[in-house]
Structure formats: structure tokens, C-alpha cells
PDB file of C-alpha atoms and ligand atoms in Angstrom:
ATOM      1  CA  MET A 862      -2.596  -8.379 -19.884  1.00  0.00           C
ATOM      2  CA  ILE A 863      -3.724  -6.142 -17.075  1.00  0.00           C
ATOM      3  CA  ASN A 864      -6.686  -3.917 -17.458  1.00  0.00           C
ATOM      4  CA  PHE A 865      -6.937  -1.806 -14.336  1.00  0.00           C
ATOM      5  CA  SER A 866     -10.485  -0.731 -15.072  1.00  0.00           C
ATOM      6  CA  ASP A 867     -11.701  -4.360 -14.823  1.00  0.00           C
ATOM      7  CA  THR A 868     -10.699  -4.585 -11.149  1.00  0.00           C
ATOM      8  CA  GLN A 869     -13.285  -6.133  -8.854  1.00  0.00           C
ATOM      9  CA  PHE A 870     -13.509  -6.550  -5.119  1.00  0.00           C
ATOM     10  CA  ILE A 871     -13.230 -10.221  -4.251  1.00  0.00           C
ATOM     11  CA  LYS A 872     -13.150 -10.552  -0.478  1.00  0.00           C
ATOM     12  CA  GLY A 873     -12.115  -9.117   2.862  1.00  0.00           C
ATOM     13  CA  ALA A 874     -10.154 -11.223   5.383  1.00  0.00           C
ATOM     14  CA  HIS A 875      -9.732 -10.677   9.098  1.00  0.00           C
ATOM     15  CA  THR A 876      -7.441 -13.620   9.662  1.00  0.00           C
ATOM     16  CA  LEU A 877      -4.791 -15.503   7.708  1.00  0.00           C
ATOM     17  CA  GLN A 878      -7.179 -18.436   7.375  1.00  0.00           C
ATOM     18  CA  GLN A 879      -9.650 -16.213   5.521  1.00  0.00           C
ATOM     19  CA  CYS A 880      -7.074 -14.978   3.008  1.00  0.00           C
ATOM     20  CA  LEU A 881      -7.248 -16.078  -0.605  1.00  0.00           C
ATOM     21  CA  PRO A 882      -5.295 -19.240  -1.451  1.00  0.00           C
ATOM     22  CA  ASP A 883      -1.618 -18.359  -1.858  1.00  0.00           C
ATOM     23  CA  THR A 884      -1.444 -19.306  -5.553  1.00  0.00           C
ATOM     24  CA  GLY A 885      -1.647 -16.141  -7.627  1.00  0.00           C
ATOM     25  CA  ARG A 886       0.359 -12.919  -7.959  1.00  0.00           C
ATOM     26  CA  GLU A 887      -0.381  -9.899  -5.834  1.00  0.00           C
ATOM     27  CA  VAL A 888       0.773  -6.398  -4.961  1.00  0.00           C
ATOM     28  CA  ALA A 889      -0.149  -5.182  -1.490  1.00  0.00           C
ATOM     29  CA  ILE A 890      -0.681  -1.563  -0.398  1.00  0.00           C
ATOM     30  CA  ALA A 891       0.547  -0.578   3.079  1.00  0.00           C
ATOM     31  CA  GLY A 892       1.008   2.681   4.959  1.00  0.00           C
ATOM     32  CA  ARG A 893      -0.019   4.723   7.940  1.00  0.00           C
ATOM     33  CA  SER A 894      -3.650   4.977   8.806  1.00  0.00           C
ATOM     34  CA  ASN A 895      -5.462   7.677   6.789  1.00  0.00           C
ATOM     35  CA  VAL A 896      -2.454   8.297   4.517  1.00  0.00           C
ATOM     36  CA  GLY A 897      -4.474   7.574   1.360  1.00  0.00           C
ATOM     37  CA  LYS A 898      -4.010   3.839   0.605  1.00  0.00           C
ATOM     38  CA  SER A 899      -7.586   3.209  -0.446  1.00  0.00           C
ATOM     39  CA  SER A 900      -7.703   6.479  -2.431  1.00  0.00           C
ATOM     40  CA  ALA A 901      -4.531   5.431  -4.281  1.00  0.00           C
ATOM     41  CA  LEU A 902      -6.101   2.066  -5.095  1.00  0.00           C
ATOM     42  CA  ASN A 903      -9.205   3.789  -6.476  1.00  0.00           C
ATOM     43  CA  VAL A 904      -7.181   6.144  -8.667  1.00  0.00           C
ATOM     44  CA  ILE A 905      -4.913   3.370  -9.929  1.00  0.00           C
ATOM     45  CA  THR A 906      -7.926   1.242 -10.909  1.00  0.00           C
ATOM     46  CA  GLY A 907      -9.951   4.220 -12.116  1.00  0.00           C
ATOM     47  CA  SER A 908     -12.952   3.208 -10.005  1.00  0.00           C
ATOM     48  CA  LYS A 909     -13.991   5.826  -7.507  1.00  0.00           C
ATOM     49  CA  GLY A 910     -15.876   3.816  -4.887  1.00  0.00           C
ATOM     50  CA  LEU A 911     -14.051   0.489  -5.219  1.00  0.00           C
ATOM     51  CA  ALA A 912     -12.082   0.704  -1.940  1.00  0.00           C
ATOM     52  CA  ARG A 913     -13.829   2.592   0.851  1.00  0.00           C
ATOM     53  CA  THR A 914     -12.099   5.827   1.839  1.00  0.00           C
ATOM     54  CA  SER A 915     -12.731   8.059   4.799  1.00  0.00           C
ATOM     55  CA  LYS A 916     -11.668  11.193   6.597  1.00  0.00           C
ATOM     56  CA  GLN A 917     -11.562   9.077   9.741  1.00  0.00           C
ATOM     57  CA  PRO A 918      -8.407   7.054  10.310  1.00  0.00           C
ATOM     58  CA  GLY A 919      -8.712   3.285  10.723  1.00  0.00           C
ATOM     59  CA  ARG A 920     -11.321   2.849   7.978  1.00  0.00           C
ATOM     60  CA  THR A 921      -9.861  -0.275   6.382  1.00  0.00           C
ATOM     61  CA  GLN A 922      -9.911  -3.042   8.991  1.00  0.00           C
ATOM     62  CA  GLN A 923      -9.531  -6.007   6.711  1.00  0.00           C
ATOM     63  CA  ILE A 924      -7.127  -7.461   4.209  1.00  0.00           C
ATOM     64  CA  ASN A 925      -9.110  -6.579   1.077  1.00  0.00           C
ATOM     65  CA  TYR A 926      -8.525  -8.433  -2.187  1.00  0.00           C
ATOM     66  CA  PHE A 927      -9.184  -6.826  -5.565  1.00  0.00           C
ATOM     67  CA  GLU A 928      -8.824  -8.952  -8.706  1.00  0.00           C
ATOM     68  CA  LEU A 929      -7.183  -7.270 -11.696  1.00  0.00           C
ATOM     69  CA  GLY A 930      -6.860 -10.236 -13.990  1.00  0.00           C
ATOM     70  CA  GLU A 931      -6.777 -13.990 -13.649  1.00  0.00           C
ATOM     71  CA  ARG A 932      -5.280 -14.678 -10.227  1.00  0.00           C
ATOM     72  CA  GLN A 933      -3.723 -11.182 -10.194  1.00  0.00           C
ATOM     73  CA  TYR A 934      -4.596  -9.072  -7.169  1.00  0.00           C
ATOM     74  CA  LEU A 935      -4.186  -5.746  -5.465  1.00  0.00           C
ATOM     75  CA  VAL A 936      -4.434  -6.060  -1.696  1.00  0.00           C
ATOM     76  CA  ASP A 937      -5.522  -3.112   0.432  1.00  0.00           C
ATOM     77  CA  LEU A 938      -4.150  -3.558   3.977  1.00  0.00           C
ATOM     78  CA  PRO A 939      -5.249  -1.977   7.296  1.00  0.00           C
ATOM     79  CA  GLY A 940      -3.151   1.071   8.197  1.00  0.00           C
ATOM     80  CA  TYR A 941      -0.712   1.342  11.064  1.00  0.00           C
ATOM     81  CA  GLY A 942       0.069   4.071  13.577  1.00  0.00           C
ATOM     82  CA  TYR A 943      -3.404   5.258  14.559  1.00  0.00           C
ATOM     83  CA  ALA A 944      -3.244   5.933  18.286  1.00  0.00           C
ATOM     84  CA  LYS A 945      -6.914   5.230  19.005  1.00  0.00           C
ATOM     85  CA  VAL A 946      -6.905   1.632  17.833  1.00  0.00           C
ATOM     86  CA  PRO A 947      -7.565  -0.618  20.849  1.00  0.00           C
ATOM     87  CA  PRO A 948      -4.386  -2.499  21.868  1.00  0.00           C
ATOM     88  CA  LYS A 949      -5.939  -5.889  21.161  1.00  0.00           C
ATOM     89  CA  VAL A 950      -6.864  -4.873  17.617  1.00  0.00           C
ATOM     90  CA  ARG A 951      -3.421  -3.447  17.038  1.00  0.00           C
ATOM     91  CA  GLN A 952      -1.780  -6.615  18.282  1.00  0.00           C
ATOM     92  CA  HIS A 953      -4.000  -8.712  16.028  1.00  0.00           C
ATOM     93  CA  TRP A 954      -2.959  -6.749  12.918  1.00  0.00           C
ATOM     94  CA  ASP A 955       0.724  -6.540  13.927  1.00  0.00           C
ATOM     95  CA  GLU A 956       0.838 -10.305  14.205  1.00  0.00           C
ATOM     96  CA  THR A 957      -1.368 -11.035  11.196  1.00  0.00           C
ATOM     97  CA  LEU A 958       0.492  -8.710   8.854  1.00  0.00           C
ATOM     98  CA  SER A 959       3.884  -9.909  10.126  1.00  0.00           C
ATOM     99  CA  ALA A 960       2.939 -13.479   9.384  1.00  0.00           C
ATOM    100  CA  TYR A 961       1.469 -12.407   6.031  1.00  0.00           C
ATOM    101  CA  PHE A 962       4.622 -10.674   4.829  1.00  0.00           C
ATOM    102  CA  GLU A 963       6.831 -13.495   6.025  1.00  0.00           C
ATOM    103  CA  SER A 964       4.858 -16.342   4.501  1.00  0.00           C
ATOM    104  CA  ARG A 965       2.991 -15.024   1.465  1.00  0.00           C
ATOM    105  CA  GLN A 966       4.506 -16.531  -1.684  1.00  0.00           C
ATOM    106  CA  SER A 967       2.120 -14.654  -3.994  1.00  0.00           C
ATOM    107  CA  LEU A 968       3.311 -11.259  -2.772  1.00  0.00           C
ATOM    108  CA  GLU A 969       5.385  -9.850  -5.653  1.00  0.00           C
ATOM    109  CA  GLY A 970       5.780  -6.349  -4.256  1.00  0.00           C
ATOM    110  CA  LEU A 971       4.675  -3.879  -1.631  1.00  0.00           C
ATOM    111  CA  LEU A 972       3.515  -0.355  -2.408  1.00  0.00           C
ATOM    112  CA  VAL A 973       4.191   1.754   0.652  1.00  0.00           C
ATOM    113  CA  ILE A 974       2.109   4.913   0.689  1.00  0.00           C
ATOM    114  CA  ILE A 975       3.780   7.796   2.500  1.00  0.00           C
ATOM    115  CA  ASP A 976       2.460  11.292   3.186  1.00  0.00           C
ATOM    116  CA  ALA A 977       4.658  13.674   1.179  1.00  0.00           C
ATOM    117  CA  ARG A 978       4.227  16.257   3.938  1.00  0.00           C
ATOM    118  CA  HIS A 979       5.663  13.898   6.590  1.00  0.00           C
ATOM    119  CA  PRO A 980       8.060  11.625   4.765  1.00  0.00           C
ATOM    120  CA  MET A 981       9.410   8.525   6.470  1.00  0.00           C
ATOM    121  CA  LYS A 982       8.057   8.508   9.954  1.00  0.00           C
ATOM    122  CA  GLU A 983       9.434   5.950  12.353  1.00  0.00           C
ATOM    123  CA  LEU A 984       6.780   3.321  11.562  1.00  0.00           C
ATOM    124  CA  ASP A 985       7.265   3.742   7.802  1.00  0.00           C
ATOM    125  CA  GLN A 986      10.945   3.236   8.212  1.00  0.00           C
ATOM    126  CA  GLN A 987      10.434   0.141  10.417  1.00  0.00           C
ATOM    127  CA  LEU A 988       8.008  -1.461   7.970  1.00  0.00           C
ATOM    128  CA  ILE A 989      10.229  -0.812   4.966  1.00  0.00           C
ATOM    129  CA  GLU A 990      13.376  -2.087   6.682  1.00  0.00           C
ATOM    130  CA  TRP A 991      11.572  -5.165   7.759  1.00  0.00           C
ATOM    131  CA  VAL A 992       9.926  -6.167   4.459  1.00  0.00           C
ATOM    132  CA  ALA A 993      13.110  -5.325   2.525  1.00  0.00           C
ATOM    133  CA  ASP A 994      14.948  -7.659   4.864  1.00  0.00           C
ATOM    134  CA  ILE A 995      12.473 -10.422   4.075  1.00  0.00           C
ATOM    135  CA  GLY A 996      13.247  -9.785   0.396  1.00  0.00           C
ATOM    136  CA  ILE A 997       9.936  -8.301  -0.739  1.00  0.00           C
ATOM    137  CA  PRO A 998      10.438  -5.572  -3.396  1.00  0.00           C
ATOM    138  CA  VAL A 999       9.238  -2.131  -2.230  1.00  0.00           C
ATOM    139  CA  HIS A1000       8.027   0.890  -4.200  1.00  0.00           C
ATOM    140  CA  CYS A1001       6.964   4.035  -2.324  1.00  0.00           C
ATOM    141  CA  LEU A1002       4.300   6.551  -3.364  1.00  0.00           C
ATOM    142  CA  LEU A1003       4.771   9.977  -1.800  1.00  0.00           C
ATOM    143  CA  THR A1004       1.102  10.869  -1.814  1.00  0.00           C
ATOM    144  CA  LYS A1005      -0.887  14.071  -1.219  1.00  0.00           C
ATOM    145  CA  ALA A1006       1.800  15.806  -3.281  1.00  0.00           C
ATOM    146  CA  ASP A1007      -1.000  18.174  -4.372  1.00  0.00           C
ATOM    147  CA  LYS A1008      -0.765  19.733  -0.913  1.00  0.00           C
ATOM    148  CA  LEU A1009       2.833  20.810  -1.453  1.00  0.00           C
ATOM    149  CA  SER A1010       4.465  23.476  -3.569  1.00  0.00           C
ATOM    150  CA  LYS A1011       6.728  22.336  -6.385  1.00  0.00           C
ATOM    151  CA  GLY A1012       9.794  23.040  -4.331  1.00  0.00           C
ATOM    152  CA  GLN A1013       8.480  21.300  -1.223  1.00  0.00           C
ATOM    153  CA  ALA A1014       7.487  18.248  -3.267  1.00  0.00           C
ATOM    154  CA  ALA A1015      10.930  18.064  -4.844  1.00  0.00           C
ATOM    155  CA  SER A1016      12.672  18.309  -1.513  1.00  0.00           C
ATOM    156  CA  ALA A1017      10.394  15.635   0.055  1.00  0.00           C
ATOM    157  CA  LEU A1018      11.249  13.332  -2.828  1.00  0.00           C
ATOM    158  CA  GLN A1019      14.967  13.942  -2.467  1.00  0.00           C
ATOM    159  CA  LYS A1020      14.934  13.412   1.276  1.00  0.00           C
ATOM    160  CA  THR A1021      12.899  10.215   1.044  1.00  0.00           C
ATOM    161  CA  ARG A1022      15.077   8.845  -1.767  1.00  0.00           C
ATOM    162  CA  ALA A1023      18.197   9.423   0.342  1.00  0.00           C
ATOM    163  CA  LEU A1024      16.675   7.669   3.387  1.00  0.00           C
ATOM    164  CA  LEU A1025      15.503   4.729   1.305  1.00  0.00           C
ATOM    165  CA  ALA A1026      18.882   4.319  -0.354  1.00  0.00           C
ATOM    166  CA  LEU A1027      20.351   3.753   3.115  1.00  0.00           C
ATOM    167  CA  ILE A1028      17.912   0.864   3.650  1.00  0.00           C
ATOM    168  CA  ASP A1029      18.178  -0.751   0.235  1.00  0.00           C
ATOM    169  CA  PRO A1030      19.264   0.809  -3.090  1.00  0.00           C
ATOM    170  CA  GLU A1031      16.648  -1.260  -4.940  1.00  0.00           C
ATOM    171  CA  ILE A1032      13.736   0.587  -3.295  1.00  0.00           C
ATOM    172  CA  SER A1033      12.101   3.132  -5.562  1.00  0.00           C
ATOM    173  CA  VAL A1034       9.979   6.174  -4.793  1.00  0.00           C
ATOM    174  CA  GLN A1035       7.778   8.573  -6.804  1.00  0.00           C
ATOM    175  CA  PRO A1036       5.436  11.477  -6.222  1.00  0.00           C
ATOM    176  CA  PHE A1037       1.724  10.697  -6.295  1.00  0.00           C
ATOM    177  CA  SER A1038      -1.610  12.387  -5.763  1.00  0.00           C
ATOM    178  CA  ALA A1039      -5.091  10.925  -5.664  1.00  0.00           C
ATOM    179  CA  VAL A1040      -6.421  14.450  -6.312  1.00  0.00           C
ATOM    180  CA  ASP A1041      -4.511  15.597  -9.413  1.00  0.00           C
ATOM    181  CA  HIS A1042      -3.415  12.051 -10.459  1.00  0.00           C
ATOM    182  CA  ARG A1043       0.260  12.899 -10.762  1.00  0.00           C
ATOM    183  CA  GLY A1044       2.401   9.749 -10.832  1.00  0.00           C
ATOM    184  CA  LEU A1045      -0.508   7.549 -11.906  1.00  0.00           C
ATOM    185  CA  ASN A1046       1.183   6.036 -14.981  1.00  0.00           C
ATOM    186  CA  GLU A1047       4.384   5.335 -13.103  1.00  0.00           C
ATOM    187  CA  ALA A1048       2.515   3.551 -10.300  1.00  0.00           C
ATOM    188  CA  GLN A1049       0.493   1.483 -12.756  1.00  0.00           C
ATOM    189  CA  GLU A1050       3.648   0.540 -14.632  1.00  0.00           C
ATOM    190  CA  LYS A1051       5.304  -0.697 -11.434  1.00  0.00           C
ATOM    191  CA  ILE A1052       2.291  -2.842 -10.595  1.00  0.00           C
ATOM    192  CA  ARG A1053       2.243  -4.246 -14.132  1.00  0.00           C
ATOM    193  CA  GLN A1054       5.901  -5.231 -13.868  1.00  0.00           C
ATOM    194  CA  TRP A1055       5.333  -7.005 -10.589  1.00  0.00           C
ATOM    195  CA  LEU A1056       2.187  -8.812 -11.669  1.00  0.00           C
ATOM    196  CA  ILE A1057       3.366  -9.879 -15.093  1.00  0.00           C
ATOM    197  CA  SER A1058       7.089 -10.614 -15.076  1.00  0.00           C
TER     198      SER A1058
HETATM  199  P1  GTP B1688      -7.227   3.815   6.417  1.00  0.00           P
HETATM  200  O1  GTP B1688      -7.935   2.750   5.637  1.00  0.00           O
HETATM  201  O2  GTP B1688      -8.075   4.392   7.498  1.00  0.00           O
HETATM  202  O3  GTP B1688      -5.910   3.365   6.911  1.00  0.00           O
HETATM  203  O4  GTP B1688      -6.965   5.054   5.465  1.00  0.00           O
HETATM  204  P2  GTP B1688      -6.359   5.080   3.972  1.00  0.00           P
HETATM  205  O5  GTP B1688      -4.896   5.083   4.024  1.00  0.00           O
HETATM  206  O6  GTP B1688      -7.014   4.029   3.132  1.00  0.00           O
HETATM  207  O7  GTP B1688      -6.804   6.536   3.512  1.00  0.00           O
HETATM  208  P3  GTP B1688      -8.018   6.995   2.578  1.00  0.00           P
HETATM  209  O8  GTP B1688      -7.756   6.595   1.171  1.00  0.00           O
HETATM  210  O9  GTP B1688      -9.299   6.568   3.183  1.00  0.00           O
HETATM  211  O10 GTP B1688      -7.856   8.595   2.605  1.00  0.00           O
HETATM  212  C1  GTP B1688      -7.825   9.315   3.811  1.00  0.00           C
HETATM  213  C2  GTP B1688      -8.145  10.771   3.545  1.00  0.00           C
HETATM  214  O11 GTP B1688      -7.103  11.388   2.787  1.00  0.00           O
HETATM  215  C3  GTP B1688      -9.432  11.005   2.785  1.00  0.00           C
HETATM  216  O12 GTP B1688     -10.066  12.155   3.298  1.00  0.00           O
HETATM  217  C4  GTP B1688      -8.942  11.246   1.357  1.00  0.00           C
HETATM  218  O13 GTP B1688      -9.813  12.023   0.577  1.00  0.00           O
HETATM  219  C5  GTP B1688      -7.629  11.980   1.596  1.00  0.00           C
HETATM  220  N1  GTP B1688      -6.615  11.776   0.517  1.00  0.00           N
HETATM  221  C6  GTP B1688      -6.214  10.601   0.042  1.00  0.00           C
HETATM  222  N2  GTP B1688      -5.276  10.763  -0.937  1.00  0.00           N
HETATM  223  C7  GTP B1688      -5.148  12.104  -1.107  1.00  0.00           C
HETATM  224  C8  GTP B1688      -4.334  12.922  -1.980  1.00  0.00           C
HETATM  225  O14 GTP B1688      -3.545  12.447  -2.814  1.00  0.00           O
HETATM  226  N3  GTP B1688      -4.455  14.284  -1.833  1.00  0.00           N
HETATM  227  C9  GTP B1688      -5.297  14.836  -0.923  1.00  0.00           C
HETATM  228  N4  GTP B1688      -5.330  16.162  -0.858  1.00  0.00           N
HETATM  229  N5  GTP B1688      -6.078  14.111  -0.097  1.00  0.00           N
HETATM  230  C10 GTP B1688      -6.013  12.745  -0.193  1.00  0.00           C
HETATM  231 MG1   MG B1689      -8.163   2.420   3.644  1.00  0.00          MG
END
């Protein structure tokens, strides 16, 4: 049983050594800096201030673990693609997240959060190709859909779906918004599937 509203922050890790033991089941949330990863986590768990959000890019600078049920976790990851991150910090996270994706047995799936207004930038594409190649299941949320008209949102979805199909036909995508909560049930259902089955 997963009760999203029981989610609690457990710990933040800066290094692989600080990460939780690799024994449970987890779904990680990745995406460009400032795209809305932490906001998505808060809406999915129904707890407003659970993950810290910010107008400033680069807010989440840790691997943050949130426990949903017994040894079931959501993991908020630092964002990529923010130009002002010092090169050393960027290199640290590139290496740490690479090693994480390649070695983490508990990782049942990756939610990739993509801005519906700028679908599939180079770095999104690279990340998705790479984790799909490792064999990690991917589900994409096209977020900030509230900022688009109906027609624009539909065309962003179609375009992204076509690009993803070229990478791996198993990858799924849905519209999402942390403002009007569209796509919330679908996102929760995906997480449930990954954490339970
Ligand atoms: P980093 O941790 O810095 O990588 O950022 P993040 O991806 O966690 O983004 P965060 O959730 O902090 O949100 C960044 C900004 O986007 C904030 O100002 C949010 O209020 C806004 N935002 C997030 N999701 C949505 C959405 O669905 N619609 C709209 N309109 N704004 C959103
Ligand atoms: Mg964040």
C-alpha cells in the first residue's frame, strides 16, 4: 500500500557514500534545473513544503530521499543544465549521478520532468538515451502545461512522444502541472506500479 500523503523527508546525500542503503524500492525525479522537479514531488505527495522549491535555478543540491512506505522512496535529484553552476560542482554531480544510475539496484524507474514549453532539449535527450540504455524504465512529465493553450499542449505532447519513441518505445509521457494538478493521478499511478510490482 502506498499512501502519498504519509511521505516524509528522510535524508539528503552529497555523495554516494551518504546515500541510503541500496535495499528498498525507489523512483527518482530528474530534469533540468528549475523545471519543477521539487514542485512535482510536492503535488504528487500532497505536501506543499516537503521538497524546497525556488524561483532560482540550482535550488536542490543534494540527493534527497522521501519515504512513502516501508523502504519505498521518492528521490529528488539536483537539476542539470544551469549555466552558473561552478564547473567543479557540475563535475561532481555528473559523476555522482552517472554512478548512481549505473549502480543503483533499488531504482525502479526515473521520472524525467520536462518543460512543456521547451520539450526535449539536448540534455534531456542525452539523459533519457543514457538511462534507457542502462535499462532503467523512464516516464516523462511534460510540466508547466498550465502555461500553454490546449492546442500548444497537445502539440508538445505529440512532438515529445514522437522523439521518445525513437529512443525507446517503452518510454511514456504525459502532461502535468504543479499549478492546476493536471496529470496528477496518472503520475501517481506510474509511481505506484514501479514501487509495488
Ligand atoms: P532545482 O531544484 O533548482 O533544479 O529546481 P526544480 O526543478 O526542483 O524546480 P522547482 O520545483 O523549485 O520550481 C521552479 C519554479 O517553477 C518555481 O518558481 C515553481 O513555482 C515553478 N513551477 C514549478 N512547476 C510549475 C508548474 O507546473 N506550472 C507553473 N506555472 N510553474 C511551475
Ligand atoms: Mg528542486
